[in-house]
Amino acid sequence: MKRFGIILAAGKGTRMKSSLYKVLHPVCGKPMVEHVVEKLEKANADEIVSIVGCGAEMVQDVLGDRCQYALQEEQLGTGHAVLQAEGVLGDKEGTTIVLCGDTPLITEETINQLIKTHQKLQAKATILTGFAENPTGYGRVIRSEDGYVVKNVEQKDATPEEQLIQEVNTGTYCFDNQTLFEALHRVGNDNAQGEYYLPDVLEIIKKDGGMVAAYQMSNFDEGLGVNDRIALSKAEKIMRQRINQYHMMQGVTLIDPETTYIEDSVMIGSDTVIEPNVILKGHTKIGSNCFIGAHSVISHSILEDNIRVISSNLEDSVMKKGSNIGPFAHLRPKAEIGENVHIGNFVEVKNASLAQGTKVGHLTYVGDADLGQDINVGCGTIFVNYDGKNKHRSKIGDGVFIGCNANIIAPVSVGNHAFIAAGSTITKDVPEEALAIGRSRQEIKEKYANKLPGMKK
């Protein structure tokens, strides 16, 4: 039987007090609605329809062709929102999951269990429920002795006895697809808000003789709906704990998980050790037996096996096996660090490649350059790549020795095994095995201090 997903993503989310569309607020580096789409994909949904309203184009830019879209031009309630998907799904047979786009903690396991329960009981509708320690504000699910749903009652309509019930409606549902759309056409708006509510479908299905069931998930946190910044921070914390636990179960050592921030898309190999206050973001991939020191920030980068990063910042860069960096170094976009390369303290590398065994110890800028193997770059060296209008590139051969405080003025090429004298400014190509000296001749002015007022003894 085919599976369909409908995501309610049309609400602006005024309680977020933000110019950003609510479902696009990120949780662990990924927009909330993208988390929901991803879980439906993992649960093998054949088609997904996102109901969008204000900010529709922004949602489509994020989700692309991963789902289809239906526009809810007026905000007339959840029932009205789901009805907008009829043009895409209305005539199809199968099972439909309806989720809110602001529930990023839902898992594919829970979605699969909800569908399994729904199909096993041959229900027309199944409510995803949870056990709430404090159910205040939630709709209560009233079951019969045999476990089927007698009614779903809102907090304000519940009797004192019903308010004691701790099984609550999370707002996620499973329906027979055609039954859903038939019932939606019969939902009224005779209520204080004048809106069409999706839960009203349940009573219509029951009156038609259809079964309404419920599946209680084991972890109530999965049903958390994010409506304000407080809930957003709670979702962030819960997902961060979930991500960190996953990596530790896969053989990664987190010295202090409470202070380690790892986004959802990061991959880490076994036996890697991560110290406190590390931030790993985007599509970062870290190999095995690596060490990531405290206060490092790594974004969208690839680190192969046996890498050491000490208190450094990496973005859109690559470090190959056995290389190391830091402390206080910065790899900017398109930095490629070869095998067994050493990048020391206060070194910045941008749009440059450094081949195997090269060492850049400290206080150096390497930009728009290609460095060969086994080069020694002295302290204070600057690759001068910008003439005020255009960037230029330098090429340094294998085995070159660059003395301290050298300026390499691009475009320039230095041949294999050449020497750059300390303090030199290099503006011309240097042949292989040559020594290049580009500095002023030292002069000594004897007794010069005696000529300065107040300096003569």
Short mmCIF file of C-alpha atoms in Angstrom, two decimals:
data_model
loop_
_atom_site.label_atom_id
_atom_site.label_comp_id
_atom_site.label_asym_id
_atom_site.label_seq_id
_atom_site.Cartn_x
_atom_site.Cartn_y
_atom_site.Cartn_z
CA MET A 1 0.00 0.00 0.00
CA LYS A 2 1.30 3.44 -0.93
CA ARG A 3 2.31 5.96 1.69
CA PHE A 4 1.67 9.68 1.42
CA GLY A 5 2.78 12.53 3.61
CA ILE A 6 1.14 15.92 4.14
CA ILE A 7 3.19 18.54 5.98
CA LEU A 8 1.42 21.55 7.46
CA ALA A 9 3.83 24.41 6.80
CA ALA A 10 1.59 27.38 6.04
CA GLY A 11 1.62 29.20 9.38
CA LYS A 12 3.80 32.29 9.71
CA GLY A 13 4.51 31.66 13.39
CA THR A 14 3.90 35.07 14.92
CA ARG A 15 5.05 33.89 18.35
CA MET A 16 8.56 33.41 16.97
CA LYS A 17 8.67 37.21 16.47
CA SER A 18 10.86 36.72 13.43
CA SER A 19 11.07 37.76 9.80
CA LEU A 20 12.05 34.15 9.04
CA TYR A 21 9.18 31.80 8.19
CA LYS A 22 8.61 29.59 11.25
CA VAL A 23 9.29 26.16 9.76
CA LEU A 24 12.58 27.45 8.32
CA HIS A 25 14.13 28.13 11.72
CA PRO A 26 17.03 25.67 12.02
CA VAL A 27 17.44 22.93 14.59
CA CYS A 28 20.99 21.56 14.68
CA GLY A 29 21.79 23.26 11.40
CA LYS A 30 18.77 22.14 9.39
CA PRO A 31 15.39 23.89 8.91
CA MET A 32 12.64 22.26 10.97
CA VAL A 33 10.53 21.40 7.92
CA GLU A 34 13.51 19.70 6.27
CA HIS A 35 13.84 17.41 9.30
CA VAL A 36 10.19 16.41 8.84
CA VAL A 37 10.61 15.77 5.10
CA GLU A 38 13.73 13.71 5.75
CA LYS A 39 11.90 11.48 8.25
CA LEU A 40 9.04 10.90 5.80
CA GLU A 41 11.56 9.98 3.12
CA LYS A 42 13.23 7.49 5.45
CA ALA A 43 9.78 6.07 6.23
CA ASN A 44 9.40 5.38 2.50
CA ALA A 45 6.71 7.93 1.68
CA ASP A 46 5.83 7.65 -2.02
CA GLU A 47 4.64 11.25 -2.29
CA ILE A 48 4.98 14.24 0.04
CA VAL A 49 2.88 17.39 -0.17
CA SER A 50 3.84 20.51 1.78
CA ILE A 51 1.02 22.95 2.50
CA VAL A 52 2.54 26.42 2.21
CA GLY A 53 1.23 29.93 2.74
CA CYS A 54 3.14 33.13 3.35
CA GLY A 55 6.79 32.52 2.64
CA ALA A 56 5.95 29.73 0.20
CA GLU A 57 8.85 30.53 -2.12
CA MET A 58 11.36 30.32 0.74
CA VAL A 59 10.09 26.87 1.72
CA GLN A 60 10.29 25.70 -1.89
CA ASP A 61 13.84 27.02 -2.17
CA VAL A 62 14.82 24.86 0.83
CA LEU A 63 12.95 21.67 -0.07
CA GLY A 64 13.19 21.85 -3.86
CA ASP A 65 11.74 18.87 -5.71
CA ARG A 66 11.76 16.61 -2.64
CA CYS A 67 8.02 17.25 -2.32
CA GLN A 68 5.04 18.77 -4.08
CA TYR A 69 3.33 21.94 -2.90
CA ALA A 70 -0.21 23.16 -2.27
CA LEU A 71 -0.96 26.77 -1.40
CA GLN A 72 -3.25 27.75 1.46
CA GLU A 73 -4.01 31.34 0.53
CA GLU A 74 -6.10 32.03 3.64
CA GLN A 75 -5.29 30.71 7.10
CA LEU A 76 -8.60 28.96 7.80
CA GLY A 77 -7.44 26.15 10.07
CA THR A 78 -5.69 22.81 9.90
CA GLY A 79 -8.59 21.03 8.23
CA HIS A 80 -8.69 23.64 5.49
CA ALA A 81 -4.90 23.33 5.11
CA VAL A 82 -4.99 19.56 4.58
CA LEU A 83 -7.83 19.95 2.08
CA GLN A 84 -5.49 21.95 -0.17
CA ALA A 85 -3.62 18.70 -0.92
CA GLU A 86 -6.71 17.18 -2.53
CA GLY A 87 -5.62 18.22 -6.01
CA VAL A 88 -2.49 16.09 -5.62
CA LEU A 89 -3.67 13.16 -3.48
CA GLY A 90 -7.49 13.19 -3.42
CA ASP A 91 -8.11 10.34 -5.88
CA LYS A 92 -5.34 8.04 -4.68
CA GLU A 93 -5.54 4.92 -2.54
CA GLY A 94 -3.16 4.50 0.34
CA THR A 95 -2.21 5.66 3.80
CA THR A 96 -1.59 9.33 4.55
CA ILE A 97 0.44 10.77 7.41
CA VAL A 98 -0.32 14.36 8.41
CA LEU A 99 2.46 16.11 10.34
CA CYS A 100 3.20 19.67 11.34
CA GLY A 101 6.27 21.28 9.83
CA ASP A 102 7.35 22.51 13.26
CA THR A 103 7.87 19.03 14.78
CA PRO A 104 11.55 18.38 13.95
CA LEU A 105 12.05 15.69 16.60
CA ILE A 106 9.72 13.09 15.05
CA THR A 107 11.60 9.94 13.97
CA GLU A 108 11.08 7.55 11.08
CA GLU A 109 10.72 4.71 13.61
CA THR A 110 7.71 6.40 15.18
CA ILE A 111 6.18 7.14 11.77
CA ASN A 112 6.61 3.50 10.78
CA GLN A 113 5.05 2.26 14.03
CA LEU A 114 2.11 4.62 13.60
CA ILE A 115 1.47 3.29 10.09
CA LYS A 116 1.94 -0.32 11.22
CA THR A 117 -0.63 0.13 14.01
CA HIS A 118 -3.04 1.87 11.66
CA GLN A 119 -2.87 -0.89 9.06
CA LYS A 120 -2.88 -3.76 11.54
CA LEU A 121 -6.11 -2.50 13.14
CA GLN A 122 -7.59 -1.62 9.74
CA ALA A 123 -8.42 1.80 11.13
CA LYS A 124 -9.66 4.73 9.06
CA ALA A 125 -7.77 7.16 11.29
CA THR A 126 -5.04 6.74 13.90
CA ILE A 127 -3.85 9.40 16.32
CA LEU A 128 -0.22 9.63 17.38
CA THR A 129 -0.36 10.08 21.14
CA GLY A 130 2.10 10.52 23.96
CA PHE A 131 2.17 10.26 27.73
CA ALA A 132 2.51 13.76 29.22
CA GLU A 133 3.62 14.30 32.80
CA ASN A 134 1.76 17.61 32.64
CA PRO A 135 -1.00 17.33 30.01
CA THR A 136 -2.31 20.87 30.49
CA GLY A 137 -3.11 22.47 27.15
CA TYR A 138 -3.20 19.23 25.17
CA GLY A 139 -6.24 17.46 23.77
CA ARG A 140 -6.97 14.25 25.72
CA VAL A 141 -7.44 10.88 24.01
CA ILE A 142 -10.26 8.87 25.60
CA ARG A 143 -10.02 5.14 24.93
CA SER A 144 -12.46 2.30 25.42
CA GLU A 145 -11.55 -0.77 27.47
CA ASP A 146 -10.37 -2.56 24.34
CA GLY A 147 -8.01 0.32 23.49
CA TYR A 148 -9.88 2.02 20.67
CA VAL A 149 -10.48 5.78 20.66
CA VAL A 150 -13.86 6.83 22.03
CA LYS A 151 -13.20 10.53 21.54
CA ASN A 152 -10.57 13.21 21.30
CA VAL A 153 -11.43 16.10 23.60
CA GLU A 154 -9.76 19.50 23.87
CA GLN A 155 -8.58 20.79 27.25
CA LYS A 156 -11.30 23.46 27.44
CA ASP A 157 -14.05 20.91 26.71
CA ALA A 158 -12.78 18.13 28.98
CA THR A 159 -14.55 17.17 32.19
CA PRO A 160 -12.54 17.19 35.43
CA GLU A 161 -12.17 13.41 35.13
CA GLU A 162 -11.03 13.66 31.51
CA GLN A 163 -8.49 16.32 32.42
CA LEU A 164 -6.76 13.77 34.65
CA ILE A 165 -5.98 11.64 31.58
CA GLN A 166 -2.31 11.91 30.60
CA GLU A 167 -2.48 10.39 27.12
CA VAL A 168 -2.59 13.38 24.78
CA ASN A 169 -3.00 14.09 21.09
CA THR A 170 0.34 15.19 19.55
CA GLY A 171 -1.23 16.60 16.39
CA THR A 172 0.14 13.91 14.07
CA TYR A 173 -2.33 11.59 12.35
CA CYS A 174 -2.55 8.62 10.03
CA PHE A 175 -5.57 8.27 7.68
CA ASP A 176 -6.98 6.17 4.94
CA ASN A 177 -6.35 8.69 2.19
CA GLN A 178 -9.74 8.72 0.45
CA THR A 179 -11.60 8.63 3.77
CA LEU A 180 -9.63 11.69 4.86
CA PHE A 181 -10.64 13.87 1.91
CA GLU A 182 -14.27 12.70 1.96
CA ALA A 183 -14.53 13.69 5.63
CA LEU A 184 -12.75 17.01 5.15
CA HIS A 185 -15.54 18.24 2.89
CA ARG A 186 -17.96 17.77 5.79
CA VAL A 187 -15.96 19.65 8.43
CA GLY A 188 -17.70 22.84 9.55
CA ASN A 189 -16.38 26.06 11.00
CA ASP A 190 -18.98 26.70 13.68
CA ASN A 191 -16.48 27.68 16.34
CA ALA A 192 -15.08 30.80 17.96
CA GLN A 193 -12.30 31.15 15.38
CA GLY A 194 -14.44 30.37 12.35
CA GLU A 195 -11.84 27.82 11.22
CA TYR A 196 -11.93 24.26 9.91
CA TYR A 197 -10.16 21.94 12.34
CA LEU A 198 -8.53 18.66 11.32
CA PRO A 199 -9.46 16.82 14.59
CA ASP A 200 -13.15 17.25 13.63
CA VAL A 201 -12.51 14.63 10.95
CA LEU A 202 -12.17 11.99 13.67
CA GLU A 203 -15.75 12.38 14.88
CA ILE A 204 -17.06 12.34 11.30
CA ILE A 205 -15.21 9.08 10.64
CA LYS A 206 -16.60 7.54 13.84
CA LYS A 207 -20.17 8.54 12.93
CA ASP A 208 -19.69 6.84 9.56
CA GLY A 209 -18.73 3.63 11.37
CA GLY A 210 -15.01 3.92 10.71
CA MET A 211 -12.51 2.91 13.37
CA VAL A 212 -10.34 5.54 15.03
CA ALA A 213 -7.27 4.10 16.73
CA ALA A 214 -4.29 5.52 18.58
CA TYR A 215 -0.59 4.71 18.84
CA GLN A 216 1.25 5.97 21.92
CA MET A 217 4.90 6.70 21.15
CA SER A 218 7.51 5.88 23.76
CA ASN A 219 9.27 9.26 23.77
CA PHE A 220 6.95 12.22 24.28
CA ASP A 221 9.67 14.67 23.18
CA GLU A 222 9.16 13.59 19.56
CA GLY A 223 5.83 15.38 19.50
CA LEU A 224 7.26 18.75 20.54
CA GLY A 225 5.84 21.52 18.39
CA VAL A 226 8.03 24.61 18.09
CA ASN A 227 5.95 27.77 18.37
CA ASP A 228 8.39 30.17 20.05
CA ARG A 229 12.06 30.64 20.76
CA ILE A 230 11.83 28.80 24.07
CA ALA A 231 10.51 25.66 22.38
CA LEU A 232 13.11 26.12 19.63
CA SER A 233 15.93 26.02 22.19
CA LYS A 234 14.39 22.94 23.81
CA ALA A 235 14.19 21.15 20.46
CA GLU A 236 17.79 22.12 19.73
CA LYS A 237 18.97 20.68 23.05
CA ILE A 238 17.04 17.42 22.67
CA MET A 239 18.26 16.87 19.11
CA ARG A 240 21.84 17.73 20.05
CA GLN A 241 21.71 15.10 22.82
CA ARG A 242 20.28 12.60 20.34
CA ILE A 243 23.02 13.32 17.79
CA ASN A 244 25.80 13.15 20.38
CA GLN A 245 24.51 9.86 21.78
CA TYR A 246 24.43 8.41 18.27
CA HIS A 247 28.08 9.30 17.63
CA MET A 248 29.19 7.93 20.99
CA MET A 249 27.40 4.67 20.23
CA GLN A 250 29.37 4.55 16.96
CA GLY A 251 32.71 4.73 18.79
CA VAL A 252 33.37 8.46 19.02
CA THR A 253 34.64 9.85 22.35
CA LEU A 254 33.02 13.10 23.45
CA ILE A 255 34.82 14.36 26.54
CA ASP A 256 31.89 16.60 27.51
CA PRO A 257 28.75 15.97 25.42
CA GLU A 258 26.92 18.83 27.13
CA THR A 259 29.25 21.38 25.53
CA THR A 260 29.78 19.66 22.18
CA TYR A 261 27.67 20.91 19.25
CA ILE A 262 27.37 18.55 16.27
CA GLU A 263 24.92 19.26 13.49
CA ASP A 264 22.70 16.59 12.00
CA SER A 265 24.61 16.20 8.73
CA VAL A 266 28.09 15.64 10.28
CA MET A 267 29.84 12.25 9.93
CA ILE A 268 32.58 11.08 12.33
CA GLY A 269 34.76 7.94 12.27
CA SER A 270 35.41 5.65 15.22
CA ASP A 271 38.11 6.29 17.82
CA THR A 272 38.02 10.02 17.17
CA VAL A 273 38.24 12.12 20.36
CA ILE A 274 36.43 15.45 20.63
CA GLU A 275 37.19 17.83 23.48
CA PRO A 276 34.71 20.30 25.06
CA ASN A 277 33.27 23.35 23.31
CA VAL A 278 33.79 21.99 19.80
CA ILE A 279 31.34 22.97 17.05
CA LEU A 280 30.97 20.74 13.98
CA LYS A 281 28.70 22.13 11.28
CA GLY A 282 27.27 21.41 7.84
CA HIS A 283 28.47 18.55 5.66
CA THR A 284 31.63 17.97 7.68
CA LYS A 285 33.16 14.51 7.50
CA ILE A 286 35.81 13.47 10.02
CA GLY A 287 37.75 10.21 9.72
CA SER A 288 38.93 7.72 12.33
CA ASN A 289 41.56 8.24 15.05
CA CYS A 290 41.32 12.02 14.85
CA PHE A 291 41.69 14.48 17.70
CA ILE A 292 39.60 17.67 17.72
CA GLY A 293 40.80 20.00 20.45
CA ALA A 294 38.71 22.30 22.61
CA HIS A 295 37.10 25.40 21.08
CA SER A 296 37.59 24.28 17.47
CA VAL A 297 34.94 25.18 14.88
CA ILE A 298 34.75 23.04 11.72
CA SER A 299 32.26 23.77 8.94
CA HIS A 300 31.63 21.92 5.66
CA SER A 301 35.09 20.32 5.72
CA ILE A 302 36.62 16.91 5.12
CA LEU A 303 39.19 15.53 7.54
CA GLU A 304 40.74 12.16 6.71
CA ASP A 305 42.13 9.71 9.29
CA ASN A 306 44.67 10.57 12.00
CA ILE A 307 44.12 14.33 11.92
CA ARG A 308 44.86 16.67 14.84
CA VAL A 309 43.03 20.00 15.15
CA ILE A 310 43.94 22.20 18.12
CA SER A 311 41.68 25.18 18.87
CA SER A 312 41.31 26.19 15.23
CA ASN A 313 38.70 27.27 12.69
CA LEU A 314 38.13 25.34 9.46
CA GLU A 315 35.61 26.13 6.73
CA ASP A 316 35.08 24.46 3.34
CA SER A 317 38.51 22.85 3.53
CA VAL A 318 40.21 19.46 3.24
CA MET A 319 42.85 17.93 5.53
CA LYS A 320 44.46 14.70 4.37
CA LYS A 321 45.80 11.83 6.46
CA GLY A 322 48.20 12.60 9.27
CA SER A 323 48.08 16.37 8.95
CA ASN A 324 47.69 18.70 11.91
CA ILE A 325 46.68 22.27 12.57
CA GLY A 326 46.74 24.78 15.39
CA PRO A 327 46.43 26.21 17.84
CA PHE A 328 44.62 29.32 16.60
CA ALA A 329 44.92 28.58 12.88
CA HIS A 330 42.31 29.31 10.23
CA LEU A 331 41.57 27.30 7.10
CA ARG A 332 39.36 29.37 4.84
CA PRO A 333 37.42 28.07 1.81
CA LYS A 334 39.28 25.90 -0.71
CA ALA A 335 42.24 25.19 1.55
CA GLU A 336 43.65 21.73 0.83
CA ILE A 337 46.13 20.40 3.36
CA GLY A 338 48.11 17.37 2.18
CA GLU A 339 49.27 14.30 4.08
CA ASN A 340 51.49 14.93 7.12
CA VAL A 341 51.38 18.70 6.63
CA HIS A 342 51.85 20.88 9.72
CA ILE A 343 49.92 24.15 10.06
CA GLY A 344 50.96 25.96 13.24
CA ASN A 345 49.64 28.76 15.39
CA PHE A 346 48.21 31.91 13.83
CA VAL A 347 48.47 30.60 10.27
CA GLU A 348 45.76 31.38 7.74
CA VAL A 349 45.32 29.40 4.51
CA LYS A 350 42.83 30.35 1.79
CA ASN A 351 42.27 28.89 -1.70
CA ALA A 352 45.63 27.15 -1.51
CA SER A 353 47.07 23.63 -1.61
CA LEU A 354 49.96 22.35 0.48
CA ALA A 355 51.45 19.01 -0.56
CA GLN A 356 52.78 16.20 1.62
CA GLY A 357 55.22 17.02 4.41
CA THR A 358 55.14 20.79 4.08
CA LYS A 359 55.39 22.82 7.30
CA VAL A 360 53.96 26.28 7.96
CA GLY A 361 54.81 26.88 11.60
CA HIS A 362 53.44 30.24 12.66
CA LEU A 363 52.24 33.76 11.89
CA THR A 364 51.86 33.22 8.14
CA TYR A 365 49.27 33.88 5.44
CA VAL A 366 49.06 31.49 2.47
CA GLY A 367 46.50 32.63 -0.08
CA ASP A 368 45.97 31.66 -3.74
CA ALA A 369 49.05 29.47 -3.87
CA ASP A 370 50.15 25.93 -4.65
CA LEU A 371 52.93 24.61 -2.42
CA GLY A 372 54.76 21.39 -3.22
CA GLN A 373 56.14 18.73 -0.91
CA ASP A 374 58.52 19.14 2.05
CA ILE A 375 58.57 22.93 2.03
CA ASN A 376 59.55 24.90 5.12
CA VAL A 377 57.73 28.22 5.39
CA GLY A 378 59.33 30.56 7.92
CA CYS A 379 57.55 32.67 10.50
CA GLY A 380 55.85 35.83 9.28
CA THR A 381 55.75 34.86 5.60
CA ILE A 382 53.04 36.51 3.50
CA PHE A 383 51.78 35.34 0.13
CA VAL A 384 50.78 38.69 -1.35
CA ASN A 385 47.98 37.71 -3.71
CA TYR A 386 45.89 40.86 -4.26
CA ASP A 387 46.90 43.92 -6.27
CA GLY A 388 43.83 45.95 -5.32
CA LYS A 389 41.77 44.74 -8.27
CA ASN A 390 42.61 41.10 -9.05
CA LYS A 391 43.84 38.01 -7.21
CA HIS A 392 47.00 36.30 -8.48
CA ARG A 393 48.46 32.87 -7.81
CA SER A 394 51.91 31.68 -6.76
CA LYS A 395 53.55 28.27 -7.23
CA ILE A 396 56.25 26.96 -4.90
CA GLY A 397 58.18 23.81 -5.87
CA ASP A 398 59.19 20.81 -3.79
CA GLY A 399 61.80 21.14 -1.07
CA VAL A 400 61.87 24.94 -1.05
CA PHE A 401 63.12 26.76 2.06
CA ILE A 402 61.39 30.08 2.73
CA GLY A 403 63.06 32.18 5.41
CA CYS A 404 61.22 34.25 7.99
CA ASN A 405 59.41 37.46 7.12
CA ALA A 406 59.40 36.83 3.37
CA ASN A 407 56.86 38.41 1.00
CA ILE A 408 55.92 36.35 -2.06
CA ILE A 409 54.39 38.83 -4.53
CA ALA A 410 52.10 36.94 -6.90
CA PRO A 411 52.16 35.90 -9.64
CA VAL A 412 55.49 34.22 -9.07
CA SER A 413 56.98 30.74 -9.39
CA VAL A 414 59.74 29.29 -7.20
CA GLY A 415 61.58 26.23 -8.51
CA ASN A 416 62.31 23.00 -6.64
CA HIS A 417 64.85 23.14 -3.78
CA ALA A 418 65.30 26.90 -4.05
CA PHE A 419 66.02 29.16 -1.06
CA ILE A 420 64.30 32.42 -0.15
CA ALA A 421 66.42 34.49 2.21
CA ALA A 422 64.78 35.83 5.35
CA GLY A 423 63.30 39.29 4.99
CA SER A 424 63.13 39.07 1.20
CA THR A 425 60.42 40.44 -1.05
CA ILE A 426 60.17 38.16 -4.09
CA THR A 427 58.72 39.68 -7.24
CA LYS A 428 60.37 37.51 -9.91
CA ASP A 429 60.47 33.78 -10.62
CA VAL A 430 63.21 31.87 -8.80
CA PRO A 431 65.02 29.02 -10.66
CA GLU A 432 65.53 25.58 -9.15
CA GLU A 433 68.18 25.34 -6.40
CA ALA A 434 68.81 29.10 -6.52
CA LEU A 435 69.06 31.50 -3.60
CA ALA A 436 66.83 34.57 -3.88
CA ILE A 437 67.61 37.65 -1.81
CA GLY A 438 65.34 40.64 -2.16
CA ARG A 439 66.10 43.03 0.69
CA SER A 440 67.84 46.35 1.31
CA ARG A 441 71.53 46.31 2.19
CA GLN A 442 72.17 47.01 5.86
CA GLU A 443 74.00 50.23 6.64
CA ILE A 444 75.57 51.37 9.94
CA LYS A 445 75.57 55.06 10.95
CA GLU A 446 78.18 55.41 13.67
CA LYS A 447 77.44 57.76 16.62
CA TYR A 448 74.01 58.51 15.19
CA ALA A 449 72.45 58.87 18.66
CA ASN A 450 74.68 61.84 19.36
CA LYS A 451 72.92 63.80 16.59
CA LEU A 452 69.47 63.47 18.20
CA PRO A 453 68.34 66.16 20.68
CA GLY A 454 68.46 64.89 24.25
CA MET A 455 70.24 61.64 23.34
CA LYS A 456 73.88 62.77 23.84
CA LYS A 457 75.33 61.66 27.14
#
